[in-house]
Tab-separated table of C-alpha atoms in Angstrom:
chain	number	residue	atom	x	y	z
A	39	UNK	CA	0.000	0.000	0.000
A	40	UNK	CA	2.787	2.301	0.938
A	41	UNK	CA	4.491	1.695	-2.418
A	42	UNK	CA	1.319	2.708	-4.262
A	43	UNK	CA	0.716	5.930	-2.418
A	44	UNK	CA	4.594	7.042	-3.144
A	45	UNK	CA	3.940	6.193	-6.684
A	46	UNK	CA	0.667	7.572	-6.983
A	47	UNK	CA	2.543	11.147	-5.429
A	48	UNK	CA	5.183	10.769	-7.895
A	49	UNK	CA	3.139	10.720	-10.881
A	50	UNK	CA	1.136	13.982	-9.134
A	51	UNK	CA	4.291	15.387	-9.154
A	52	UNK	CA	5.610	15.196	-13.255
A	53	UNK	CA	2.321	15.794	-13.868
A	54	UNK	CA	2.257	19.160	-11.999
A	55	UNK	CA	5.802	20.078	-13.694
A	56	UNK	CA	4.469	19.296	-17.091
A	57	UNK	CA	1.390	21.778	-16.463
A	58	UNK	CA	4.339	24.330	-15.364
A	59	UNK	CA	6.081	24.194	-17.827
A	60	UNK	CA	3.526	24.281	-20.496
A	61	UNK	CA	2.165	27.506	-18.680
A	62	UNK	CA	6.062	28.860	-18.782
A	63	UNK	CA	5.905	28.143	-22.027
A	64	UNK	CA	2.777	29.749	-23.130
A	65	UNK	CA	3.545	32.855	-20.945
A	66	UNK	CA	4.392	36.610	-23.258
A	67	UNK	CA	8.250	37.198	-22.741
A	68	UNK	CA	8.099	40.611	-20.880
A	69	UNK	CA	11.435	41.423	-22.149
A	70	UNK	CA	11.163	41.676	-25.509
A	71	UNK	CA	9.779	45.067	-27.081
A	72	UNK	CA	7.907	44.208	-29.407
A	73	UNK	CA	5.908	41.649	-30.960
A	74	UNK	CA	7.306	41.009	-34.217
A	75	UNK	CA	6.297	39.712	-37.533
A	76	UNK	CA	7.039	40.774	-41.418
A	77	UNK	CA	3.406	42.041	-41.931
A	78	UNK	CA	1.597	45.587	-42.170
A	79	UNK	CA	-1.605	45.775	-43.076
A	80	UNK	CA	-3.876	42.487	-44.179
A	81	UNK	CA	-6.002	43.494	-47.217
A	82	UNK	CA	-8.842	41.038	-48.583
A	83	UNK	CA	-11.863	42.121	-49.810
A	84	UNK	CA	-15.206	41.098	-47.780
A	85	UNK	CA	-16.992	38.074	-47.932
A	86	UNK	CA	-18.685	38.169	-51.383
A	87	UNK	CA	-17.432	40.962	-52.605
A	88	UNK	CA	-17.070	41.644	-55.498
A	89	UNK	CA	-19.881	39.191	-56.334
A	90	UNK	CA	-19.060	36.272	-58.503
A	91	UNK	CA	-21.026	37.830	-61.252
A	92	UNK	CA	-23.572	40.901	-62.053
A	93	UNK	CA	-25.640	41.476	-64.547
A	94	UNK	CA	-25.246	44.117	-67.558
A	95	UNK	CA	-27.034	46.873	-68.669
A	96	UNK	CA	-27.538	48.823	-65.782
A	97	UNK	CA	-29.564	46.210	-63.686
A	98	UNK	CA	-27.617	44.796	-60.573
A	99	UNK	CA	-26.331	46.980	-57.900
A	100	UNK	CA	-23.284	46.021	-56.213
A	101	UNK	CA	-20.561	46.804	-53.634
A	102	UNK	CA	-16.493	46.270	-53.684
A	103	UNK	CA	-15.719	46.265	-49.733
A	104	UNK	CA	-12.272	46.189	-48.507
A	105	UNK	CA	-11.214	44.592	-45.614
A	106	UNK	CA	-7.964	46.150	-43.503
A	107	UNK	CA	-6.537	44.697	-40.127
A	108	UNK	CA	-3.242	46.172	-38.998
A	109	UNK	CA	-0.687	43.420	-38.068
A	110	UNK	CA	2.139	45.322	-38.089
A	111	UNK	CA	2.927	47.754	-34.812
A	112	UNK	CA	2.777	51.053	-36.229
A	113	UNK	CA	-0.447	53.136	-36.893
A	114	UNK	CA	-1.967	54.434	-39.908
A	115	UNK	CA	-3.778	57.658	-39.412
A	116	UNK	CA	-6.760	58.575	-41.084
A	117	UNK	CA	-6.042	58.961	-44.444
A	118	UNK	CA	-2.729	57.823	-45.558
A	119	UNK	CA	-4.341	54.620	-46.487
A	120	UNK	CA	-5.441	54.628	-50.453
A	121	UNK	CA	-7.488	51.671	-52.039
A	122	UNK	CA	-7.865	52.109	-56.008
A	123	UNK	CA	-9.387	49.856	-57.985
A	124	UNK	CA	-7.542	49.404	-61.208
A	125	UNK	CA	-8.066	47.552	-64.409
A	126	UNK	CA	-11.526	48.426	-65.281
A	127	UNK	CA	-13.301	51.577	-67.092
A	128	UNK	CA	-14.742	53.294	-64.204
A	129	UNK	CA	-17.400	54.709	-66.203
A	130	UNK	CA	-18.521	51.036	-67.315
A	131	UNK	CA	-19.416	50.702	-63.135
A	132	UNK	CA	-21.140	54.159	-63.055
A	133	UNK	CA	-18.265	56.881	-61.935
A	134	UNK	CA	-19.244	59.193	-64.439
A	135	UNK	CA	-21.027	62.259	-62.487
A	136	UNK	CA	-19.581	64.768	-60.416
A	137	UNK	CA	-21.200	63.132	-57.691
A	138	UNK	CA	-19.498	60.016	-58.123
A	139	UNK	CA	-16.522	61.717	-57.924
A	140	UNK	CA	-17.356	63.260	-54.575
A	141	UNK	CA	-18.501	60.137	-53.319
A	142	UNK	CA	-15.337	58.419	-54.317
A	143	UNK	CA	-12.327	60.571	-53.883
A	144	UNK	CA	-9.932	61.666	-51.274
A	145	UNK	CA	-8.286	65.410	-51.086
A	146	UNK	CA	-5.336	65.391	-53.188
A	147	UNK	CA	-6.117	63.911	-56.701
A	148	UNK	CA	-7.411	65.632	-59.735
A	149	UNK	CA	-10.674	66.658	-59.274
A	150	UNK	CA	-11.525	65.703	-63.050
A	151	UNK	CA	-10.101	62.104	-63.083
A	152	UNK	CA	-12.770	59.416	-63.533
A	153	UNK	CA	-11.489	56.872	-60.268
A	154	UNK	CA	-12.904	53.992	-58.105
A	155	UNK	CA	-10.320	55.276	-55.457
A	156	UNK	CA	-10.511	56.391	-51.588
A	157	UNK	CA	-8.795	56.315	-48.556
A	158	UNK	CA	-9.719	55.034	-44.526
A	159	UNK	CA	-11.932	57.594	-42.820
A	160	UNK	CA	-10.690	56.147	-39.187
A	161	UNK	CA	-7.191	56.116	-37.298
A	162	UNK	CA	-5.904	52.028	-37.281
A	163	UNK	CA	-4.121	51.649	-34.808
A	164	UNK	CA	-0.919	48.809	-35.077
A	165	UNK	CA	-0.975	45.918	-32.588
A	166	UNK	CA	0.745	46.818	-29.446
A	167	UNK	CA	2.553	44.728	-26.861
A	168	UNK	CA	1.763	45.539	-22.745
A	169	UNK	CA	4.397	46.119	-20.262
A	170	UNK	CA	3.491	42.311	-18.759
A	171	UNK	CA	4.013	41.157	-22.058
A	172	UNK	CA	0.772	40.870	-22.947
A	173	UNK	CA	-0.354	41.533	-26.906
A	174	UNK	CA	-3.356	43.637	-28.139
A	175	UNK	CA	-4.251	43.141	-31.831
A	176	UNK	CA	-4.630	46.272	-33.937
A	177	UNK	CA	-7.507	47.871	-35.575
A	178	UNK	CA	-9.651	46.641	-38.439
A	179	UNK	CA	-11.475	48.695	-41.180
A	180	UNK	CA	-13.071	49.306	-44.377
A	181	UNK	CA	-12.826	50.906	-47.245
A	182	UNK	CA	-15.975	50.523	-49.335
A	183	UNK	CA	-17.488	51.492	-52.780
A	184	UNK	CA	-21.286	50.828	-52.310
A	185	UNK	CA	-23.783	51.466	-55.150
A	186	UNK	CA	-21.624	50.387	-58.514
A	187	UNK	CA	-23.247	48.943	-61.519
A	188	UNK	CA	-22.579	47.516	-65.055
A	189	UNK	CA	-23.775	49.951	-67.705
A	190	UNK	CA	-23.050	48.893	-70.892
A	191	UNK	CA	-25.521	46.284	-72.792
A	192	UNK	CA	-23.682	43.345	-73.433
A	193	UNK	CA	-23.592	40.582	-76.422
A	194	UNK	CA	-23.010	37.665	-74.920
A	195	UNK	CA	-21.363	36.935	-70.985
A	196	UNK	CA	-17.760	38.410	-70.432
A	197	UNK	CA	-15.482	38.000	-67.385
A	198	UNK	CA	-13.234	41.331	-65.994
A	199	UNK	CA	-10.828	41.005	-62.757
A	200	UNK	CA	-11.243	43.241	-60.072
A	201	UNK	CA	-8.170	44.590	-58.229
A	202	UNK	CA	-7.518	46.429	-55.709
A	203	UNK	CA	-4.238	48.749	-55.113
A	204	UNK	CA	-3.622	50.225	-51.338
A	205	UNK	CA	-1.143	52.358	-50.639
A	206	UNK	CA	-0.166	53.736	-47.576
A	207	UNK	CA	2.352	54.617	-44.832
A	208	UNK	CA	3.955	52.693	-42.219
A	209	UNK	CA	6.897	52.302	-40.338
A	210	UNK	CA	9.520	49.767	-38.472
A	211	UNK	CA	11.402	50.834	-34.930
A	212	UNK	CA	14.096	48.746	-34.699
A	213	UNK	CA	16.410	49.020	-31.757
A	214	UNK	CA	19.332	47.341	-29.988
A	215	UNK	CA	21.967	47.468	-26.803
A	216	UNK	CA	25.190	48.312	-27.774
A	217	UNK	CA	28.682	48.115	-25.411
A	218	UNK	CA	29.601	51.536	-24.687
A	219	UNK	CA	33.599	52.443	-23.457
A	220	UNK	CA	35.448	55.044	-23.546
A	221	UNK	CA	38.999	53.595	-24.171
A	222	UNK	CA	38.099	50.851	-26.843
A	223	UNK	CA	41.122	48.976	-26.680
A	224	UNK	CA	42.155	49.322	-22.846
A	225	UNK	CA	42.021	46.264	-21.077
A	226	UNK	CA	38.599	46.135	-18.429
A	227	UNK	CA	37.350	43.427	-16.413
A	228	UNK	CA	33.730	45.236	-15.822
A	229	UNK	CA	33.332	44.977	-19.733
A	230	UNK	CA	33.221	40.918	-19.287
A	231	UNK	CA	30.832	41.617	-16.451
A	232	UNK	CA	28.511	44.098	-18.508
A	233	UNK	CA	28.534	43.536	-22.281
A	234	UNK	CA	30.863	43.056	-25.281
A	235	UNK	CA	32.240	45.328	-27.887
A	236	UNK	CA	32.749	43.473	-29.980
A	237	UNK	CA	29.652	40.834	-31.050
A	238	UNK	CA	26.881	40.298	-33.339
A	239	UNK	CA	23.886	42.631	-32.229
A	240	UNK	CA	20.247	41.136	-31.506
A	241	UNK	CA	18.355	43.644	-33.357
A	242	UNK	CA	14.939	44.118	-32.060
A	243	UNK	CA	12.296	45.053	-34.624
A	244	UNK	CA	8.573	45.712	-34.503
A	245	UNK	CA	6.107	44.116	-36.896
A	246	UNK	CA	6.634	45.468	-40.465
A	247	UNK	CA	7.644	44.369	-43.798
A	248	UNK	CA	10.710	46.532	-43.630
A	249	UNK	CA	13.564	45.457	-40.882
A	250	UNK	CA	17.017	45.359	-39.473
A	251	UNK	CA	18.420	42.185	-40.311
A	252	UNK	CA	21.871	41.944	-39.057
A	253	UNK	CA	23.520	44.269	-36.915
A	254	UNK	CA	27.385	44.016	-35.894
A	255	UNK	CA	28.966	45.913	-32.775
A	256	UNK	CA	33.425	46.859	-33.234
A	257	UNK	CA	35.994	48.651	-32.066
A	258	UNK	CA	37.032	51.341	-34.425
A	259	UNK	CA	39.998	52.861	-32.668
A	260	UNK	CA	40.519	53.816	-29.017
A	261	UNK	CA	37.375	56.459	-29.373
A	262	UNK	CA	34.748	55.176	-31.819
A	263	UNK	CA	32.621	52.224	-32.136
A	264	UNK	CA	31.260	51.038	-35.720
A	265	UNK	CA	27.858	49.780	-36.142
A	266	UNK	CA	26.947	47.884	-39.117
A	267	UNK	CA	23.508	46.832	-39.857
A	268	UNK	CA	21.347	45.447	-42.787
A	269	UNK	CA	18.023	46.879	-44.106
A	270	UNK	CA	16.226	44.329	-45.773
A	271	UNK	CA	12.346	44.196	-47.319
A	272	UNK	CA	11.082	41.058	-45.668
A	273	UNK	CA	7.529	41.507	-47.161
A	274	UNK	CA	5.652	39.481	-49.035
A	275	UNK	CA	7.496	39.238	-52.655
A	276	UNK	CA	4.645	40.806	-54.717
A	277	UNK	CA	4.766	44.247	-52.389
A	278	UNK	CA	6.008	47.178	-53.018
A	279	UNK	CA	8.209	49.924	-51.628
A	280	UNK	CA	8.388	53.275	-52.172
A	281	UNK	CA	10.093	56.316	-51.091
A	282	UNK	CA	8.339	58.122	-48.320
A	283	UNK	CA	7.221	61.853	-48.598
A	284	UNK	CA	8.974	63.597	-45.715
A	285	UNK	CA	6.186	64.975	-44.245
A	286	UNK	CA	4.735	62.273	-43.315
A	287	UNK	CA	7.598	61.119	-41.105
A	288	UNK	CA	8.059	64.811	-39.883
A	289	UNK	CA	4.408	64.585	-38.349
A	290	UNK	CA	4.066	60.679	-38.093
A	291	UNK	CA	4.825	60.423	-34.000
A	292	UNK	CA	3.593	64.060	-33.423
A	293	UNK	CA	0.086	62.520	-35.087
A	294	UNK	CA	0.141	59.538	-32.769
A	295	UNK	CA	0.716	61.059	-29.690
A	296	UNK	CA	-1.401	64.074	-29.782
A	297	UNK	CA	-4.190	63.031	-31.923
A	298	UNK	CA	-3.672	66.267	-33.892
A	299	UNK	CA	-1.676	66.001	-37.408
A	300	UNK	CA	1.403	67.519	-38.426
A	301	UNK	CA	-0.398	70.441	-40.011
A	302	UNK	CA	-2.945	70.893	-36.930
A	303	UNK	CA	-6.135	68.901	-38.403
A	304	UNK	CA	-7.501	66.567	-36.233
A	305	UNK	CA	-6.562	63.323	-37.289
A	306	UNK	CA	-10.192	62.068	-36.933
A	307	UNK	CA	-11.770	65.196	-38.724
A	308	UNK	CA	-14.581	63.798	-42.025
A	309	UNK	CA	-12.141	63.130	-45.015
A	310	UNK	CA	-12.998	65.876	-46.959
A	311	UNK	CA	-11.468	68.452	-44.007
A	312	UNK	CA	-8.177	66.543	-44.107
A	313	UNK	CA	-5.442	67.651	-46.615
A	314	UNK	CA	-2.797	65.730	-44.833
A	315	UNK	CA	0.448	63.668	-45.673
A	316	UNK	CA	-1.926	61.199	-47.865
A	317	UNK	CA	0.682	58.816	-50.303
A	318	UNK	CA	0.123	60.798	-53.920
A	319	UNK	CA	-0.847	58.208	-56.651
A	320	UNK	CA	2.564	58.964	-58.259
A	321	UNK	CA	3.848	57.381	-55.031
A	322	UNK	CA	2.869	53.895	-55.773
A	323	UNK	CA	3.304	54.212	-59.766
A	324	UNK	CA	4.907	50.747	-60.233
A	325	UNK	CA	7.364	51.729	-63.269
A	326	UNK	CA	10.764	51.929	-64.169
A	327	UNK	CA	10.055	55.574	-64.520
A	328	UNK	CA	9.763	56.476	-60.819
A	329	UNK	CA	12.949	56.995	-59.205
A	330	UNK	CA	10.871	56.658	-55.887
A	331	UNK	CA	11.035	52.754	-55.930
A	332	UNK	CA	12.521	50.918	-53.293
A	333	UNK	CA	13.613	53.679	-50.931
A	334	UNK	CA	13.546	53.874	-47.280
A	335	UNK	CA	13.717	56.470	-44.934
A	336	UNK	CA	16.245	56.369	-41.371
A	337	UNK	CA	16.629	57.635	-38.572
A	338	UNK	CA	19.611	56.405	-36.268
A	339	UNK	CA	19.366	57.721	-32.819
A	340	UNK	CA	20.982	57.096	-29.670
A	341	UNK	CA	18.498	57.759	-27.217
A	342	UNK	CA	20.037	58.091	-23.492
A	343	UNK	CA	23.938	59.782	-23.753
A	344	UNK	CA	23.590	60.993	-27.005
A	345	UNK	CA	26.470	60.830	-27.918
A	346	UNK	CA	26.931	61.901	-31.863
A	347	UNK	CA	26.052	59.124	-34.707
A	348	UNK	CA	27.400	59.743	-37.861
A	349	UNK	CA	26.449	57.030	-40.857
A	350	UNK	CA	27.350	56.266	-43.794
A	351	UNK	CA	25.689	54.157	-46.787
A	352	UNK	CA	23.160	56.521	-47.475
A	353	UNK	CA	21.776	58.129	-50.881
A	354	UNK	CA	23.367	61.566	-51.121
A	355	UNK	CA	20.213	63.387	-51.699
A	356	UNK	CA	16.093	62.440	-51.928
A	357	UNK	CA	15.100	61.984	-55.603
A	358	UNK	CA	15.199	65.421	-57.528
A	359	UNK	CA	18.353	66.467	-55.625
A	360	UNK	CA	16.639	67.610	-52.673
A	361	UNK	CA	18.198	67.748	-48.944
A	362	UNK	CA	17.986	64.754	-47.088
A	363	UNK	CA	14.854	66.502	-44.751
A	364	UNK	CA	16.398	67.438	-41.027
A	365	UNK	CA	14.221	65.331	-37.678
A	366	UNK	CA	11.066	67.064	-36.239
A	367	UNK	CA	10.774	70.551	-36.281
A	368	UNK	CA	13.492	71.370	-38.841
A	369	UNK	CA	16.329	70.813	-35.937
A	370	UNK	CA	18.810	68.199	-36.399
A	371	UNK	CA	18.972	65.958	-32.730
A	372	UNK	CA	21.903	65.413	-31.258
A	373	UNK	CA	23.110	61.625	-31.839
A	374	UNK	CA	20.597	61.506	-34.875
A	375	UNK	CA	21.313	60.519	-38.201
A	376	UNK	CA	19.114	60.146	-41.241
A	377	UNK	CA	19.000	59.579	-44.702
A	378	UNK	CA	17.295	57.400	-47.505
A	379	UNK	CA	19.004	54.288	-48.921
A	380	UNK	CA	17.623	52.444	-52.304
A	381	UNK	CA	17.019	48.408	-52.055
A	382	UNK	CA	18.424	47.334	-55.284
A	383	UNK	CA	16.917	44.340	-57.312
A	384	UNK	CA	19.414	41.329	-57.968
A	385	UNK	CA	20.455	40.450	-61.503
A	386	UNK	CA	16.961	38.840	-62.382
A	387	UNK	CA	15.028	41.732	-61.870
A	388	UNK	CA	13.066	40.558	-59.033
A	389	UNK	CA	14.268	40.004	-55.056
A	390	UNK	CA	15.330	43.142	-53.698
A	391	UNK	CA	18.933	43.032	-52.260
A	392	UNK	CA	19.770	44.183	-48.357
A	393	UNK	CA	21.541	47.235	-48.061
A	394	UNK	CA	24.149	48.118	-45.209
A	395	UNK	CA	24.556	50.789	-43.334
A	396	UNK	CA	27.650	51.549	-40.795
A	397	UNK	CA	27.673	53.980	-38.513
A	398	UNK	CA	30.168	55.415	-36.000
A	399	UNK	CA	29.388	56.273	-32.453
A	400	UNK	CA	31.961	58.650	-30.419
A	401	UNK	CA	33.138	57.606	-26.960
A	402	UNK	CA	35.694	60.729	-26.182
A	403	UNK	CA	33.448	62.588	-23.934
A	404	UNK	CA	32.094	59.011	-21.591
A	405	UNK	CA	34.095	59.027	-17.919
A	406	UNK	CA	36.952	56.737	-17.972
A	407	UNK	CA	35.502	53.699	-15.930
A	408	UNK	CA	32.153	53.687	-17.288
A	409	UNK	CA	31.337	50.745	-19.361
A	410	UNK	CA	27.329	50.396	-19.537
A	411	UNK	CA	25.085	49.415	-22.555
A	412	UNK	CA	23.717	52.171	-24.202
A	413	UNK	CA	20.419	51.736	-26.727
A	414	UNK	CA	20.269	52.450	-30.147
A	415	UNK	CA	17.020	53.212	-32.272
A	416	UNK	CA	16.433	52.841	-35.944
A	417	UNK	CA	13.688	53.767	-37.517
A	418	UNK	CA	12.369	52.832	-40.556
A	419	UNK	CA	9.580	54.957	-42.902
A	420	UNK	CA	8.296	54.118	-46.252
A	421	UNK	CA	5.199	53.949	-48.647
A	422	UNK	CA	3.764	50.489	-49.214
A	423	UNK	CA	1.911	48.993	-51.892
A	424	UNK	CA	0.502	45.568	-51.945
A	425	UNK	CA	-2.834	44.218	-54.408
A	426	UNK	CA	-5.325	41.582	-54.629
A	427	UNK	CA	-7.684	40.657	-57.256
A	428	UNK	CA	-10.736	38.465	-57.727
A	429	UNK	CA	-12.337	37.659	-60.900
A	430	UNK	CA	-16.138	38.932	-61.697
A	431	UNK	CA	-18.467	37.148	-64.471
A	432	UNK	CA	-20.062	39.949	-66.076
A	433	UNK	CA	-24.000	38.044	-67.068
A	434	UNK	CA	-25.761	39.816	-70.615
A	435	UNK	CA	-29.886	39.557	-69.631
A	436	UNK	CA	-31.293	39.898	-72.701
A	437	UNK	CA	-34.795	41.846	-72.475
């Protein structure tokens, strides 16, 4: 009997351990800062919409509904999200009134153009991740055109696709702890207690298509400490990346903290009130043509000592020659730098290559005995583009 009861405790025992662990297991890791993941926004279109087929000649109604969740961890504010639907004669589905051009249209486009286009009425707000660890998904929307129909009388059934462009804003913080020293090659004992100088990086980055993939801490003489990292498009292969207009990054954390924009609107004000830093359609013109392709935005900043960052690797100027925009408010931080850099396709014309960026960090002014780990911030803007299409049977109803 005895020998029962201590095996019938032992197997209470693993069992308890093996719930423990699975909880352990299952727990958010507090530590990390952010959640993760290559996505931005999900785009679909609703649950039968389009419709698998209408009928012609001005007799079936019809709706194209667009469904957005934001993945990703940064926010879109109202507006800078754009959903065109391309490939099809607007007119042929009714946009052919100045009223339909009200109806569909967001501030910034010509006012004469026959489009199926608008943009998000409502702020979407990127997943976030609690102090406890703890993850809260980000906002869903739609973007809707209600009340199309097929005018012209057909001869005979025909089939069009349906697709739909967005294009929008978003943005990657990516940041990291580097080994900070002020004699670089000195011998130190607290340095083997408190971090390396000289080590691959574990570069932290939040959910976004755009990242830091690599990122290498060394010694560059007894002063200086080089930084090397990788920007790489991790998106989904059909995507597309464009260069970002500066304003938006100029007013993109002012926006989300204050709830006002960069030019003082409201960021929930109706559409039509809002003239803000919307992505033009020349933004997300996929051609050869538009030297805005495949460009990212920077910032390198290090946040606590700021001590000066100076990098290297980027484009000399923005497309057209102009400056390389200053940080917020036109004033160049201390330990900031910035600048675009162009992802460059490989020989085939398709994957776009990672780009490096080094960067040099000066340790003259830290107290001789310090040795501490210091954080450094990257932050990543651009425009994105991604598509999806469905096809639509287009039914001739003879009368």
């Amino acid at each position: 009997m005895k020998k029962i009861t201590i095996f019938l405790v032992a197997v209470l025992l693993v069992l308890s351990a093996c719930g423990s662990s699975k909880e352990n297991s299952a727990r958010p890791d507090a530590t990390e800062p952010f959640i993760g993941g290559n996505d931005a926004l999900k785009f679909g279109f609703a649950q039968g919409t389009p419709p698998d087929f209408v009928f012609d000649n001005n007799q079936n109604p019809f709706a194209i509904v667009n469904q957005i969740e934001n993945l990703g961890e940064a926010d879109v504010p109202a507006n800078n999200l754009v959903i065109k639907v391309v490939g099809v004669n607007p007119m042929d589905f009714g946009i052919d009134t100045e009223a339909d051009r009200a109806a569909y249209r967001y501030p910034g486009l010509d006012p004469n153009a026959l489009d199926i286009v608008d943009a998000n009425r409502q702020f979407i707000t990127g997943a976030r991740k609690n102090f406890d660890g703890t993850q809260l998904p980000g906002d869903k929307d739609y973007v809707e055109f209600p009340d199309l129909v097929y005018l012209p009388d057909l001869n005979g059934n025909t089939g069009v696709i349906i697709r739909a462009e967005a294009c929008y804003n978003y943005m990657t913080k990516t940041s990291t702890l580097l080994c900070i020293k002020k004699d670089l090659l000195a011998d130190s004992n607290s340095e083997i207690r408190v971090c390396k100088l000289s080590e691959e990086k574990d570069a932290k980055n939040s959910g976004g298509p755009v990242q830091v993939t690599a990122l290498k801490q060394v010694p560059q003489g007894r002063n200086k400490i080089q930084v090397t990292f990788m920007v790489e498009h991790v998106g989904h292969k059909s995507a597309r990346l464009y260069e970002i207009e500066p304003a938006y990054a100029e007013g993109y954390e002012h926006s989300v903290s204050t709830g006002i924009d960069f030019k003082g609107v409201p960021i929930n004000a109706p559409i039509i009130q809002q003239n803000t830093g919307l992505p033009p359609e020349s933004s997300c013109l996929d051609d050869v043509t538009n030297r805005r392709m495949n460009r990212v935005l920077i910032d390198v900043t290090s946040l606590h000592s700021g001590q000066p960052v100076i990098c290297s690797g980027f484009d000399a100027t923005g497309v057209g020659g102009e400056a390389i925009p200053a940080p917020l408010g036109g004033v160049r931080q201390v330990g900031k730098s910035r600048g675009y850099v162009t992802l460059w396709k490989d020989a085939q014309g398709g994957t776009l290559q990672p780009r490096a960026i080094t960067c040099t960090i000066d340790t003259t002014n830290i107290g001789p005995d310090e040795v501490y780990e210091e954080l450094l911030t990257m932050d990543l803007y651009y425009t994105y583009q991604q598509s999806i299409e469905k096809p639509m049977e287009i039914r001739d109803v003879k009368t």
